[in-house]
């Protein structure tokens, strides 16, 4: 038994790396674990980044039979908005902060059905009459003849925090199971100065992060939120008021955790950009961004 335990400790630790290949027509990202492919992502620069982006739209019509509104957000097809997604529901974000960070949903249908009391049809008509403006976030892109699916439950993902405009909650993701760490994170969040009507959730990547890191993350999110508010006020409806970051920035935000040994990029401009983004986290994070010096193609 002792020999087996010693052999287990002698095993090399898991090595995790991220490879970023940038070409004119697409950007490819591969996450490797001990040299084996774990995750593969592709983004085409010419494609508009819809999922996670936030729009100021206009209610076109209400369909009580479908329990949904159709919203003009400036695309070819009107967006589909469930009635139960027209009012905030902070509790839904506590279950899965990673989905919230990506503008995702909890029931697989773009909404959070059953998580909070829904408005009646009469209340919907009174609060959201056709022609009225509404700010929504895309949770699912358009498919075939169907427009994108959207929600009024907005979320802005930072490195350690998910910010929720229109909420007042200060919570910790339920994915964080350690009781002592949950208590520490709650104390960290309680000390942060938030704008009015803004809630925050500590993401799983925030485990072990310092109070200064949370404060820095919050400052960045508040800056984005202030810019969004200016866009809501000054831009003509319909319009995009916030676009989800590109794939390379999301890799730094969502994937560069302590268990990542290195990120290797083959494009000089992208390498410099990703190093600058990583430096906002820490010098240690920046040091794990490497440029591929070999020959490509």
Tab-separated table of C-alpha atoms in Angstrom, residues 65-163:
chain	number	residue	atom	x	y	z
A	65	UNK	CA	-49.848	32.344	-26.531
A	66	UNK	CA	-46.067	31.968	-26.708
A	67	UNK	CA	-45.501	33.835	-23.429
A	68	UNK	CA	-42.903	35.878	-25.267
A	69	UNK	CA	-42.105	39.268	-26.719
A	70	UNK	CA	-40.384	39.961	-30.019
A	71	UNK	CA	-37.742	42.658	-29.810
A	72	UNK	CA	-36.115	44.657	-32.591
A	73	UNK	CA	-32.383	44.827	-31.751
A	74	UNK	CA	-31.264	45.929	-35.202
A	75	UNK	CA	-30.789	42.502	-36.810
A	76	UNK	CA	-32.642	40.921	-39.736
A	77	UNK	CA	-34.825	38.884	-37.389
A	78	UNK	CA	-36.450	40.151	-34.211
A	79	UNK	CA	-35.123	38.662	-30.979
A	80	UNK	CA	-37.221	36.244	-28.912
A	81	UNK	CA	-37.715	37.215	-25.241
A	82	UNK	CA	-39.600	34.947	-22.816
A	83	UNK	CA	-41.902	36.731	-20.390
A	84	UNK	CA	-40.073	35.126	-17.447
A	85	UNK	CA	-36.811	36.608	-18.772
A	86	UNK	CA	-38.115	40.184	-18.761
A	87	UNK	CA	-37.457	40.832	-15.066
A	88	UNK	CA	-34.260	40.278	-13.019
A	89	UNK	CA	-33.625	37.008	-11.200
A	90	UNK	CA	-30.329	37.182	-9.302
A	91	UNK	CA	-30.729	33.810	-7.610
A	92	UNK	CA	-30.386	32.047	-10.945
A	93	UNK	CA	-26.796	33.234	-11.330
A	94	UNK	CA	-25.686	31.619	-8.068
A	95	UNK	CA	-26.022	28.110	-9.473
A	96	UNK	CA	-23.592	28.465	-12.338
A	97	UNK	CA	-21.482	31.594	-12.581
A	98	UNK	CA	-19.690	30.257	-15.660
A	99	UNK	CA	-22.959	30.148	-17.609
A	100	UNK	CA	-23.833	33.617	-16.393
A	101	UNK	CA	-20.444	34.797	-17.547
A	102	UNK	CA	-21.211	33.571	-21.032
A	103	UNK	CA	-24.721	35.002	-21.140
A	104	UNK	CA	-26.090	31.486	-20.778
A	105	UNK	CA	-29.270	30.127	-19.258
A	106	UNK	CA	-30.304	27.566	-16.706
A	107	UNK	CA	-33.037	25.578	-18.357
A	108	UNK	CA	-31.463	25.179	-21.779
A	109	UNK	CA	-34.213	27.278	-23.371
A	110	UNK	CA	-32.826	30.733	-22.864
A	111	UNK	CA	-34.741	31.421	-19.670
A	112	UNK	CA	-34.925	30.705	-15.965
A	113	UNK	CA	-38.433	29.389	-15.827
A	114	UNK	CA	-39.792	28.739	-12.376
A	115	UNK	CA	-36.997	30.476	-10.486
A	116	UNK	CA	-39.094	33.522	-9.551
A	117	UNK	CA	-42.676	34.736	-9.765
A	118	UNK	CA	-43.655	35.651	-13.310
A	119	UNK	CA	-45.655	38.695	-14.287
A	120	UNK	CA	-49.194	38.211	-15.546
A	121	UNK	CA	-50.060	39.041	-19.158
A	122	UNK	CA	-51.744	42.238	-17.953
A	123	UNK	CA	-48.635	43.267	-16.007
A	124	UNK	CA	-46.446	42.543	-19.037
A	125	UNK	CA	-48.649	44.744	-21.240
A	126	UNK	CA	-48.493	47.552	-18.705
A	127	UNK	CA	-44.727	47.437	-18.133
A	128	UNK	CA	-43.585	46.484	-21.641
A	129	UNK	CA	-46.075	47.807	-24.207
A	130	UNK	CA	-45.193	47.521	-27.921
A	131	UNK	CA	-42.948	50.424	-28.886
A	132	UNK	CA	-41.248	50.625	-25.499
A	133	UNK	CA	-37.471	50.292	-25.172
A	134	UNK	CA	-35.734	47.473	-23.331
A	135	UNK	CA	-32.092	46.491	-22.754
A	136	UNK	CA	-31.423	42.805	-23.416
A	137	UNK	CA	-28.507	40.387	-23.656
A	138	UNK	CA	-28.183	37.655	-26.275
A	139	UNK	CA	-28.135	34.126	-24.815
A	140	UNK	CA	-28.430	32.175	-28.053
A	141	UNK	CA	-27.609	33.166	-31.622
A	142	UNK	CA	-30.044	33.034	-34.562
A	143	UNK	CA	-30.725	29.636	-36.127
A	144	UNK	CA	-32.151	29.272	-39.643
A	145	UNK	CA	-35.273	31.462	-39.758
A	146	UNK	CA	-35.342	32.107	-36.000
A	147	UNK	CA	-33.913	35.254	-34.482
A	148	UNK	CA	-31.592	35.298	-31.463
A	149	UNK	CA	-32.852	34.533	-27.962
A	150	UNK	CA	-32.371	37.299	-25.395
A	151	UNK	CA	-32.880	38.050	-21.709
A	152	UNK	CA	-33.256	41.195	-19.622
A	153	UNK	CA	-31.177	39.499	-16.889
A	154	UNK	CA	-27.916	41.241	-17.752
A	155	UNK	CA	-24.519	39.957	-16.663
A	156	UNK	CA	-21.039	41.379	-17.238
A	157	UNK	CA	-18.236	38.917	-16.623
A	158	UNK	CA	-14.946	39.977	-15.163
A	159	UNK	CA	-12.041	37.813	-14.120
A	160	UNK	CA	-13.295	37.115	-10.589
A	161	UNK	CA	-16.743	38.713	-10.559
A	162	UNK	CA	-19.960	38.573	-12.515
A	163	UNK	CA	-21.689	41.954	-12.319
